[in-house]
Amino acid sequence: MGCCGFDMVSRVNLGSLWIPRRKGLGFVFRVVFGLWFSFVLLKPVAGLRPIRERARSWGDEWLFVRKDENELGPFHAWNITGTYRGAWKFLEPTNSSTKFSDFRKSAGDSVIELVSTPTKISGVHYVQGVIIFHDVFDNEHNVGGAQIRVEGVYIWPFRQLRMVANSGKEGESSQEEDYILSNPYHLLGVFSSQVFQESPRDKIWRRKNSPIYEMEKHCNIEIAAQISRISSTQSDGDHDRYHIEGLMESPAVDDDGDCFSPLLLNATSVNIEVYYNKAVNYTLMVTFVSFLQVLLLIRQMEHSNTQSGAAKVSILMIGQQAIMDAYLCLLHLTAGILVESLFNAFATAAFFKFVVFSIFEMRYLLAVWKASRPMNNGEGWETMRRELSVLYSRFYGVLLGGILVMYEFHKFLRPILLLLYSFWIPQIITNVIRDSRKPLHPHYILGMTITRLAIPLYIFGCPHNFMRIEPDKSWCICLGVFIGLQASILLLQHYLGSRWFIPRQILPEKYSYYRRFDPDTNHATDCVICMTAIDLSQRSSNCMVTPCDHFFHSGCLQRWMDIKMECPTCRRSLPPA
């Protein structure tokens, strides 16, 4: 009844598609079997359930799972290894638990370090890490923060993170420790905290007195969190950034309530590229500031290139600035050695600081010392070498002693920095005692004041500095006003005189080069400086008389005293004009 043997087989019309009934069942079976086979082999994690199927599982009442499968796929294995910075807060206004009443703060900052490694189970990653809570305690020990080591699993198809507290064993190394030791964000944070915030000795004491150790004994700390990826428009750089939002609970070991109220964690991953750029930009700023300081020192050396000009400069002022640059050189070199990936940048900044300190400032220090040192004709090289060794021993003794003082009195670091930034005060006092005229160039005063403020204002004033130090605006204002006041006094001494702010009643008696003399007395009427005659018939400001009764033109003697404070005629020492 039909060709090809289809006459005995009826056809079923499904719209416009005609399918043979017997072969249609085989086709549908093959399609269903192929889908099931590919689903089992290619996507085995679809059957994985990260949340336990029982009511009131810890975190289930807060943590939710998206039901839209389009939101979950495609299942890319997000690598959440990295540093997360954010905040924590109690869900309740205050901590209602009585077991650990030291939790008096209701909110604060937190840093989360995570290391994620794949496991044999597809879609499940093993996670280790550290959660650092800043300003969580407020007790009599003034411990401040807390650090909790955690471990758990991360199920990336469902973007869920589950962790518990892990105290760890002594001497046991982990991937989390290896990551922290190679993470510049963590290393620079540790470096800045030990240098600018707390000493290692204080850190050990705080760790021993922290209530977190008692908490690990009596509490089961559990964390349930959801991972989300920040869109590329909000992300800086090429790498993906992630956001963690979760809940931290603490059921007691003896099931007697909670150790503390539930904590809400919110943290966003730190973009290492941006962090690198901040550190490199800082080193470029330090390099540029050092270059400007070299130019200012050269300008000042030209201004005081004579023996008389160099003798007016305070050796304590130059030595104090040299010690500051030596400290900065050591700090940048230590930071470069600690963070290997940023060694080139920090080593460059340290090298320029070393050039400023060891070449220019030490050379100027020797010039000032030589100018202020009395010349004895009978002394030999051994005497000069002995005095020079005393100068160097004092300088490096103060340098090393300052390091010990700052280590012992680390809590008073800001007052010590104010003391270091009082380097203009010795010059102000020297000007008043010696009644010096214009020892420093105004460009040197202004330039050094501004460039010296660049580094401390960045460290303690920039709200987004890479050293993770909270800005202290009041201290920065205090430092700026303090050093600005010193510079203002120096500039006024330059233009108004070195003793302009001291009442005349308490000033010592000063020799007057315009003193009266007897016109009938025979005096030489020629100025030995310009070899021209001096008109003594009329007493005017054009003539100056030295204590040894030698007459000179005013302009000639003033220019001479800028070079040598000796009488051009008899080589007797001259008092300041």
Tab-separated table of N, CA, C and O in Angstrom, residues 3 16 34 139 174 199 203 220 345 418 528:
chain	number	residue	atom	x	y	z
A	3	CYS	N	5.165	2.643	-0.764
A	3	CYS	CA	6.555	2.302	-0.982
A	3	CYS	C	7.336	2.389	0.310
A	3	CYS	O	6.936	3.070	1.236
A	16	SER	N	3.371	20.739	12.210
A	16	SER	CA	3.915	20.551	10.875
A	16	SER	C	4.955	19.455	10.827
A	16	SER	O	5.562	19.220	9.791
A	34	GLY	N	21.003	11.165	26.346
A	34	GLY	CA	22.166	12.023	26.080
A	34	GLY	C	22.232	13.217	27.015
A	34	GLY	O	23.298	13.582	27.506
A	139	ASN	N	38.664	46.967	76.861
A	139	ASN	CA	38.775	46.484	78.233
A	139	ASN	C	39.946	47.150	78.936
A	139	ASN	O	40.600	48.053	78.397
A	174	SER	N	51.029	26.599	56.834
A	174	SER	CA	49.861	26.438	55.979
A	174	SER	C	50.006	27.327	54.759
A	174	SER	O	50.869	28.200	54.694
A	199	SER	N	55.082	48.578	68.642
A	199	SER	CA	56.317	47.816	68.560
A	199	SER	C	56.018	46.329	68.643
A	199	SER	O	54.942	45.922	69.095
A	203	LYS	N	52.983	44.279	70.597
A	203	LYS	CA	52.113	43.364	69.859
A	203	LYS	C	52.020	42.013	70.559
A	203	LYS	O	50.942	41.411	70.649
A	220	ASN	N	32.315	27.991	69.567
A	220	ASN	CA	32.414	27.460	68.205
A	220	ASN	C	32.084	28.596	67.240
A	220	ASN	O	30.910	28.933	67.050
A	345	ALA	N	61.271	49.806	43.589
A	345	ALA	CA	60.717	51.133	43.860
A	345	ALA	C	61.241	51.691	45.175
A	345	ALA	O	61.713	52.842	45.245
A	418	LEU	N	57.810	65.198	66.343
A	418	LEU	CA	57.794	66.658	66.523
A	418	LEU	C	59.169	67.170	66.953
A	418	LEU	O	59.599	68.253	66.528
A	528	VAL	N	91.512	100.590	52.848
A	528	VAL	CA	92.452	99.612	52.311
A	528	VAL	C	91.751	98.548	51.454
A	528	VAL	O	92.411	97.733	50.810
